[in-house]
Tab-separated table of C-alpha atoms and ligand atoms in Angstrom:
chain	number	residue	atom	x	y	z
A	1	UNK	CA	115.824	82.827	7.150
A	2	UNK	CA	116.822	85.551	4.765
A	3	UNK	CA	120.611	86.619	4.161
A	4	UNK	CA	121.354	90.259	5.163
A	5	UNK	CA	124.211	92.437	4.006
A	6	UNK	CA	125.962	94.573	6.622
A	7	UNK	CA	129.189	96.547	6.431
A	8	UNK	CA	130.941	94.001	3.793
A	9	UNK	CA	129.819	90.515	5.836
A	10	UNK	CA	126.683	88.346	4.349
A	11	UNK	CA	124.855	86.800	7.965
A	12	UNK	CA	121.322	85.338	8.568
A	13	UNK	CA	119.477	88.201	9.652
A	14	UNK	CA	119.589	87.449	13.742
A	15	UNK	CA	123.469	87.413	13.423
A	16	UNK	CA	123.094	90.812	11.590
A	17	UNK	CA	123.838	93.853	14.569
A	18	UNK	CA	124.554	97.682	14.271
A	19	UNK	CA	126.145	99.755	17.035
A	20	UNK	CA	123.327	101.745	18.977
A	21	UNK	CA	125.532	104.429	18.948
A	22	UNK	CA	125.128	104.640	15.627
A	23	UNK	CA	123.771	107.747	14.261
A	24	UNK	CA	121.054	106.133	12.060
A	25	UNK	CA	120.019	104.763	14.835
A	26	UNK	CA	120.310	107.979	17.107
A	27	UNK	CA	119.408	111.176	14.999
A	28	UNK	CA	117.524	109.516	11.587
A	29	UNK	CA	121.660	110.359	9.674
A	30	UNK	CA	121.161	108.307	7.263
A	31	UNK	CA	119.945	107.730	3.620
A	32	UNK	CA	117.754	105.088	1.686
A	33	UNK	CA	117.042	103.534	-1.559
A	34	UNK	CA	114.396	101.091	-2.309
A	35	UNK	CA	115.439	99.137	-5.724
A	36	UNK	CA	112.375	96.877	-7.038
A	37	UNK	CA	113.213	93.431	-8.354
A	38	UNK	CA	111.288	91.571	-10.947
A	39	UNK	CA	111.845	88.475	-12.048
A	40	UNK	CA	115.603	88.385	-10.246
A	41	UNK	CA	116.449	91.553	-12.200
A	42	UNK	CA	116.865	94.882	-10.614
A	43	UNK	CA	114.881	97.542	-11.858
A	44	UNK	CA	115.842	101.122	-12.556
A	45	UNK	CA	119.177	100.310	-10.853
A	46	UNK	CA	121.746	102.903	-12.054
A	47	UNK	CA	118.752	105.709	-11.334
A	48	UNK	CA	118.920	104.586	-7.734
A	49	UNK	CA	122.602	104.553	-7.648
A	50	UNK	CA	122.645	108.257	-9.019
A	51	UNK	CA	120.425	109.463	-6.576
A	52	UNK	CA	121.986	107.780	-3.736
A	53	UNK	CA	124.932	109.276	-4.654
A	54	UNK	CA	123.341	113.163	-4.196
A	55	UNK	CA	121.724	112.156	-1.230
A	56	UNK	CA	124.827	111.197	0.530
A	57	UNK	CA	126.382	114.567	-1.402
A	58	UNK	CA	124.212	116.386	-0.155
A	59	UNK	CA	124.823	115.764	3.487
A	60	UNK	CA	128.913	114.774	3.198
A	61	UNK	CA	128.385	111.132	4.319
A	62	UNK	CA	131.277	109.252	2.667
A	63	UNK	CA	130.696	106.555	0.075
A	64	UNK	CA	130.398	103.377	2.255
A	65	UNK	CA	131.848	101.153	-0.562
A	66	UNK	CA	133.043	101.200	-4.205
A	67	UNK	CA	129.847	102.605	-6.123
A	68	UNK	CA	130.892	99.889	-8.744
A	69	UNK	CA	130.606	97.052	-5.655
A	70	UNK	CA	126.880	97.766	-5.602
A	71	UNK	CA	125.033	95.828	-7.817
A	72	UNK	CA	127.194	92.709	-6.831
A	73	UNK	CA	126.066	93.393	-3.232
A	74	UNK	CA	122.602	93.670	-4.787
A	75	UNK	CA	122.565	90.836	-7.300
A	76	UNK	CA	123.988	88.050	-4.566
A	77	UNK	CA	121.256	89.218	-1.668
A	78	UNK	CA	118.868	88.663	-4.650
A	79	UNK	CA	120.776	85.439	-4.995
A	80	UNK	CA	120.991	83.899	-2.035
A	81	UNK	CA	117.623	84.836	-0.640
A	82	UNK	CA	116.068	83.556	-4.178
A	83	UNK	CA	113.942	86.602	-4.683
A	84	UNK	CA	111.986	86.641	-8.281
A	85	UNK	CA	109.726	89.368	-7.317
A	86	UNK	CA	110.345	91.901	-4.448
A	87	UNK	CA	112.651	94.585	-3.267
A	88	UNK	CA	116.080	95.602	-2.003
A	89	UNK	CA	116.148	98.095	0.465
A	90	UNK	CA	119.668	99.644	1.176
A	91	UNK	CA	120.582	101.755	4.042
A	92	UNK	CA	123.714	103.678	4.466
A	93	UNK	CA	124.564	105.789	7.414
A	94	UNK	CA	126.859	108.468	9.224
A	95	UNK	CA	127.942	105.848	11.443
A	96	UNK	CA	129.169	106.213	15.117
A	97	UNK	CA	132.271	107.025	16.954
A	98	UNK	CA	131.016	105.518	20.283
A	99	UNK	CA	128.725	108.049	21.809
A	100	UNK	CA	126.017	110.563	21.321
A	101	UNK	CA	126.899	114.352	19.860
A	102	UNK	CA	125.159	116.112	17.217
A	103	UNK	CA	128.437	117.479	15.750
A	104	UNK	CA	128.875	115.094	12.865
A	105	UNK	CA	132.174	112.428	13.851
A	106	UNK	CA	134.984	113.237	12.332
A	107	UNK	CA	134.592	111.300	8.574
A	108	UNK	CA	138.826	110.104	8.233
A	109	UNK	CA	138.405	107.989	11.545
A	110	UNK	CA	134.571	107.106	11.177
A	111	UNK	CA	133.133	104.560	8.726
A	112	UNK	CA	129.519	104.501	7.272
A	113	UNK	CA	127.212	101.874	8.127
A	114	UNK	CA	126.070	99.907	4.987
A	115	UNK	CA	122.780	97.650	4.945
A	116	UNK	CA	121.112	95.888	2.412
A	117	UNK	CA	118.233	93.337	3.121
A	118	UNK	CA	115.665	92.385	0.498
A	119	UNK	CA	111.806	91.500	0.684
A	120	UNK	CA	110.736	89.041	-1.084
A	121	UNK	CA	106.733	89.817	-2.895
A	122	UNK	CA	105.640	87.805	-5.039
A	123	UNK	CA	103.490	88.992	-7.806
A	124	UNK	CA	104.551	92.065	-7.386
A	125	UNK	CA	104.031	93.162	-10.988
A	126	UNK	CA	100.500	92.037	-10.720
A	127	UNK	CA	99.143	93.560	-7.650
A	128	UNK	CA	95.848	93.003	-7.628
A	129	UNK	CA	95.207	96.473	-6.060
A	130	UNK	CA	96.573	97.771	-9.112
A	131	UNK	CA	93.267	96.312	-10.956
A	132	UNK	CA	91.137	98.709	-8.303
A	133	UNK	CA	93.012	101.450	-7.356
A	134	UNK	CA	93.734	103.061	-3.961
A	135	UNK	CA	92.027	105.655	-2.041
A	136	UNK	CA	93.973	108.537	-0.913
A	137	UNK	CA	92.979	111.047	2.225
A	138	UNK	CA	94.729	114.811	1.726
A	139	UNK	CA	96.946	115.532	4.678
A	140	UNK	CA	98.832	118.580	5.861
A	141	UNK	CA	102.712	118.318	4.603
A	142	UNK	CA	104.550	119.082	8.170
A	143	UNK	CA	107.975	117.598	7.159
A	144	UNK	CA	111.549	118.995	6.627
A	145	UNK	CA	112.423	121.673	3.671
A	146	UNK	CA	115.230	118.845	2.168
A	147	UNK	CA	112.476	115.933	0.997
A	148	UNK	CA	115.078	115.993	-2.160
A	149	UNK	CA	117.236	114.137	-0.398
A	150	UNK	CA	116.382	110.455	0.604
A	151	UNK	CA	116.878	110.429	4.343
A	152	UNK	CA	115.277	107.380	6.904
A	153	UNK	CA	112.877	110.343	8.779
A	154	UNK	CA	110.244	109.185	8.164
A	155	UNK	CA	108.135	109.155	11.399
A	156	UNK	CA	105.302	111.828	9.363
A	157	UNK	CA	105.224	109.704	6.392
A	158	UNK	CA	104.402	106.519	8.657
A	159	UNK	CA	102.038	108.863	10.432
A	160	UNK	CA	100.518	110.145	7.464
A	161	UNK	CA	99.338	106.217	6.577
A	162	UNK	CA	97.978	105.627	9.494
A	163	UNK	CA	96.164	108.766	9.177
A	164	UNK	CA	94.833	107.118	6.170
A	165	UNK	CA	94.461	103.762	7.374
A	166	UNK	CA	92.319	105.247	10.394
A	167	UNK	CA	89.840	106.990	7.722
A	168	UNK	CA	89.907	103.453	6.004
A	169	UNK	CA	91.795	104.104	2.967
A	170	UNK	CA	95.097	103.398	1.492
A	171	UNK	CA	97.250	106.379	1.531
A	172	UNK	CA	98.001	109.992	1.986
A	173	UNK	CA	98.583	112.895	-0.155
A	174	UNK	CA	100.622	115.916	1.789
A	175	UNK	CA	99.440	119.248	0.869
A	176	UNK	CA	101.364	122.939	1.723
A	177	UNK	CA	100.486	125.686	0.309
A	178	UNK	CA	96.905	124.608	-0.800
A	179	UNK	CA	99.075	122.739	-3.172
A	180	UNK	CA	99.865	118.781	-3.530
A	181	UNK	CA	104.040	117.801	-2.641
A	182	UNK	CA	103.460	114.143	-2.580
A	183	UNK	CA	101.974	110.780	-1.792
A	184	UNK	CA	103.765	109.362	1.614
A	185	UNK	CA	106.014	107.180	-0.440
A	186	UNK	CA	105.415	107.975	-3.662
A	187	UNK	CA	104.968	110.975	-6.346
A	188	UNK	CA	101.376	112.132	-6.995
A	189	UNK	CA	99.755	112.816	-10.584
A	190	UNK	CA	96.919	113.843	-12.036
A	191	UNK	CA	95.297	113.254	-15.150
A	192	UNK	CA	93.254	116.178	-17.367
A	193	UNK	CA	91.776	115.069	-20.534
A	194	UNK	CA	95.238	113.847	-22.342
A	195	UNK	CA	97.363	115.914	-19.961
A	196	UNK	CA	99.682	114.581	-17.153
A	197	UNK	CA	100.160	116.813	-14.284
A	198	UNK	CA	102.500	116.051	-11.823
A	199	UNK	CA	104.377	118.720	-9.314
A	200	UNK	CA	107.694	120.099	-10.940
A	201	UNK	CA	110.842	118.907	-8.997
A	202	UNK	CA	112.686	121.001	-6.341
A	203	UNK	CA	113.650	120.572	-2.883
A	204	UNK	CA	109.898	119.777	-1.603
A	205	UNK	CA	109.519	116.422	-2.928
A	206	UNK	CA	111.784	113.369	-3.523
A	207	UNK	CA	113.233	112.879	-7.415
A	208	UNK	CA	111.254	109.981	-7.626
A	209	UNK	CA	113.203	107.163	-10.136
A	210	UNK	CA	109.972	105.822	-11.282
A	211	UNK	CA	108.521	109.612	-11.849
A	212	UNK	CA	111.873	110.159	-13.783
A	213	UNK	CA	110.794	107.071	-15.966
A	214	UNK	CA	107.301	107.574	-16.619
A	215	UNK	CA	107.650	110.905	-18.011
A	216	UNK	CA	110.219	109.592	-20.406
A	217	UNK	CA	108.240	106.557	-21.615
A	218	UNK	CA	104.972	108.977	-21.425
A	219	UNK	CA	106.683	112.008	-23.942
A	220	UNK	CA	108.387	108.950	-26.214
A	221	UNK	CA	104.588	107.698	-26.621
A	222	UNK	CA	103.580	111.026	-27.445
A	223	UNK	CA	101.181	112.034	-23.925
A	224	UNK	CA	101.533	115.393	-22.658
A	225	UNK	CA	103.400	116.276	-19.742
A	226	UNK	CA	102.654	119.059	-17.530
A	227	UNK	CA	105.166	119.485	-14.561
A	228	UNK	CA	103.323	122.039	-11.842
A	229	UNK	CA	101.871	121.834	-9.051
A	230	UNK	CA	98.836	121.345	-8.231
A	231	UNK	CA	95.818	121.749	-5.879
A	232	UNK	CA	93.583	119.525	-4.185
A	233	UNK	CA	90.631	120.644	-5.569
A	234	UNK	CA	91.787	120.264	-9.019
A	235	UNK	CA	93.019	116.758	-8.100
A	236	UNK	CA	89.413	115.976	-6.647
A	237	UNK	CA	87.634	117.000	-9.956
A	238	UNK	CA	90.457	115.641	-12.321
A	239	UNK	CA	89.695	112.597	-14.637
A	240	UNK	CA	92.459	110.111	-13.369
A	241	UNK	CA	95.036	110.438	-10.542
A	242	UNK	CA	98.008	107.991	-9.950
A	243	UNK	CA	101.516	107.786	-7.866
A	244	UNK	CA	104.441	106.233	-8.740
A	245	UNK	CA	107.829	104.415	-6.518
A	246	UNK	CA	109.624	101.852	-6.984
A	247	UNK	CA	107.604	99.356	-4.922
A	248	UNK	CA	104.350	100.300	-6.327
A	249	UNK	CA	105.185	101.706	-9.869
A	250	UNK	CA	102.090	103.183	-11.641
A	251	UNK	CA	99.618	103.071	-9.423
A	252	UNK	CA	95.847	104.527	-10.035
A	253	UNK	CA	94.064	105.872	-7.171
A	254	UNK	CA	90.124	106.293	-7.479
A	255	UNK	CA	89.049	108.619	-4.920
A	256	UNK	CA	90.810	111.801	-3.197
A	257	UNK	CA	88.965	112.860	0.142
A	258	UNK	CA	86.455	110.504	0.012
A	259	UNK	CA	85.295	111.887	-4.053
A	260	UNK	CA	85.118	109.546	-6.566
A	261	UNK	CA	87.356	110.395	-9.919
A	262	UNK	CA	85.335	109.939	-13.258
A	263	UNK	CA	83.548	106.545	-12.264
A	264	UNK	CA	85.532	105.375	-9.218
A	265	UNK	CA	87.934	102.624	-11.282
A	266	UNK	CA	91.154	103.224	-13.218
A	267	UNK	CA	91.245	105.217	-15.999
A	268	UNK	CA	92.625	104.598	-19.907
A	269	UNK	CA	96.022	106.772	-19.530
A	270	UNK	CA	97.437	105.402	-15.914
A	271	UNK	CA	96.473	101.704	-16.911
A	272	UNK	CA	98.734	102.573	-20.073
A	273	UNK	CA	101.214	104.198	-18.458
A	274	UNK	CA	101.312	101.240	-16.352
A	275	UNK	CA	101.901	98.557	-19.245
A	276	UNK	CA	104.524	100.845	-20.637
A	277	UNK	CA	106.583	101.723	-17.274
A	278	UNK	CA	106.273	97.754	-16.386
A	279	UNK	CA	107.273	96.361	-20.136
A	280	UNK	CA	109.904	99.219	-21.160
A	281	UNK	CA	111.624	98.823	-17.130
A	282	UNK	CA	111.890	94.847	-17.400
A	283	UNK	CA	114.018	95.173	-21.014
A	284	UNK	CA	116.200	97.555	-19.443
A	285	UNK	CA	116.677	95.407	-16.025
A	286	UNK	CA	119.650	94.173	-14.285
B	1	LIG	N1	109.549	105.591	-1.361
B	1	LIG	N2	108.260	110.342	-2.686
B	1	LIG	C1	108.539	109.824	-1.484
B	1	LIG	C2	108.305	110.655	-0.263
B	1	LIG	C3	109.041	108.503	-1.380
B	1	LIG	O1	109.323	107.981	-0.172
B	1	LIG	C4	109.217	107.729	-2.563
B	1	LIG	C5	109.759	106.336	-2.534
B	1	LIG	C6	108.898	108.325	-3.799
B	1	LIG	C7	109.058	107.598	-5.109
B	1	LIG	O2	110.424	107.451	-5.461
B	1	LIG	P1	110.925	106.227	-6.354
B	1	LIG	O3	110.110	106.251	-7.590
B	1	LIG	O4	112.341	106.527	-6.608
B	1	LIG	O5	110.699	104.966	-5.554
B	1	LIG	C8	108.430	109.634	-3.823
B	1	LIG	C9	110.107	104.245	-1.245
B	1	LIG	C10	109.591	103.289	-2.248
B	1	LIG	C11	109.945	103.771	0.197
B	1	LIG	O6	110.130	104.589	1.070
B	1	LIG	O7	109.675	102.595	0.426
């Protein structure tokens, strides 16, 4: 049975509770990070930390613990549950002050809820899927103007793969505006000859950690970078297409709306991109 972290106490998961007045629970106030963990080391750590951080910023939920705290919390659930290859997903919220209101609690008198569990998946790294791609279905982006920030609504996302997993593929890709935001749960790219084109950040789509890093490993090996958005069409009749998040990292995907891209397999730059993100993140893990 796997070892849970909740608000400072380490319990077997059954043993683990949370008010259900709490406002996670009630009205989705809450933030997420998902850290990946390879070989017991945490990858892309302090980029997770940063952006949970701005995320609970951004809506004035108080720091749960000590930032520096953290990557103890991480490393021992890593520990104890004996996880080479997987993830830790962290969860903080506003908490609860014993009933239901939509005005925020008042923050001196009411403490965040902080949980951490991890998943253990082994092989992670080598994903067989990552060999053959994924097939992605364009959907119609329907969710909230603040995707920036890293909040647990995620009902349309969920919906959104099932969409997908209906049409018998793997994923979605949201569209507004005739142009792409986003995979579900990941950042979407496309590839153009020797260009990378991936949307440019604001307030529609998540910061993505792993986007963050692949554009910095991609300019330091000299690829071109492209940061605009992008429609489906051009995504349909582009050369390669990937995502990237932390649980997936590069990850090619082979046909858009049921079109095959170039010959239907992974192309030269995202299987590079790949090798880089995977060797460059491990030196630099936790
Ligand atoms: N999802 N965009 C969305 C909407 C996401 O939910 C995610 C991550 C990303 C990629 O971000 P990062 O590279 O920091 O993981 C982009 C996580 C993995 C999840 O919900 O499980």
């Amino acid at each position: 049975m796997r070892t849970v972290y909740v608000n400072g106490e380490y319990l077997p998961e059954t043993e683990a509770t949370v008010s259900i007045f709490d406002r996670g629970f009630l009205m989705a106030d809450a933030v997420y990070e998902v850290t990946s963990v390879l070989g017991g080391k945490l990858i892309d750590f302090a980029g997770h930390l940063a952006r949970l951080e701005r995320s609970l910023n951004e809506l004035d939920i108080k720091k749960p613990v000590a930032f520096e705290d953290l990557l103890d919390i991480h490393r021992e659930l890593v520990r104890v549950n004996e996880i080479g290859d997987g993830l830790v997903y962290l969860q903080v919220t506003r908490g609860s002050d014993g009933d239901r209101d939509f005005i925020f609690p008042d923050a001196e008198t009411t403490e965040p809820t902080l949980v951490l569990f991890t998943q253990a998946k082994p092989g992670l790294a080598d994903d067989p899927v990552a060999k053959k791609g994924i097939r992605v279905i364009s959907i119609e982006d329907i969710r909230w103007g603040r995707r920036d920030i890293k909040t647990v609504q995620l009902l349309y996302p969920s919906m959104g793969k099932m969409m997908a997993k209906k049409a018998g593929c793997d994923d979605a890709w949201m569209v507004e505006d005739g142009h792409v935001t986003e995979g579900t749960s990941n950042n979407a790219y496309i590839v153009k000859g020797n260009k990378i084109i991936t949307r440019q950040l604001s307030n529609e789509i998540l910061h993505g950690i792993t986007r963050a890093a692949v554009l910095r490993f991609a300019s330091e090996a000299q690829m071109e970078v492209e940061e605009r958005a992008f429609t489906i069409d051009e995504a349909k009749a582009a050369d390669e297409a990937f995502v990237t998040s932390a649980s997936n990292f590069v990850m090619p995907v082979v046909e858009i709306d049921g079109v095959a891209l170039s010959d239907g397999v992974p192309g030269r730059i995202v299987k590079r991109l790949r090798e880089i993100y995977l060797d460059e993140s491990l030196k630099a893990a936790l």
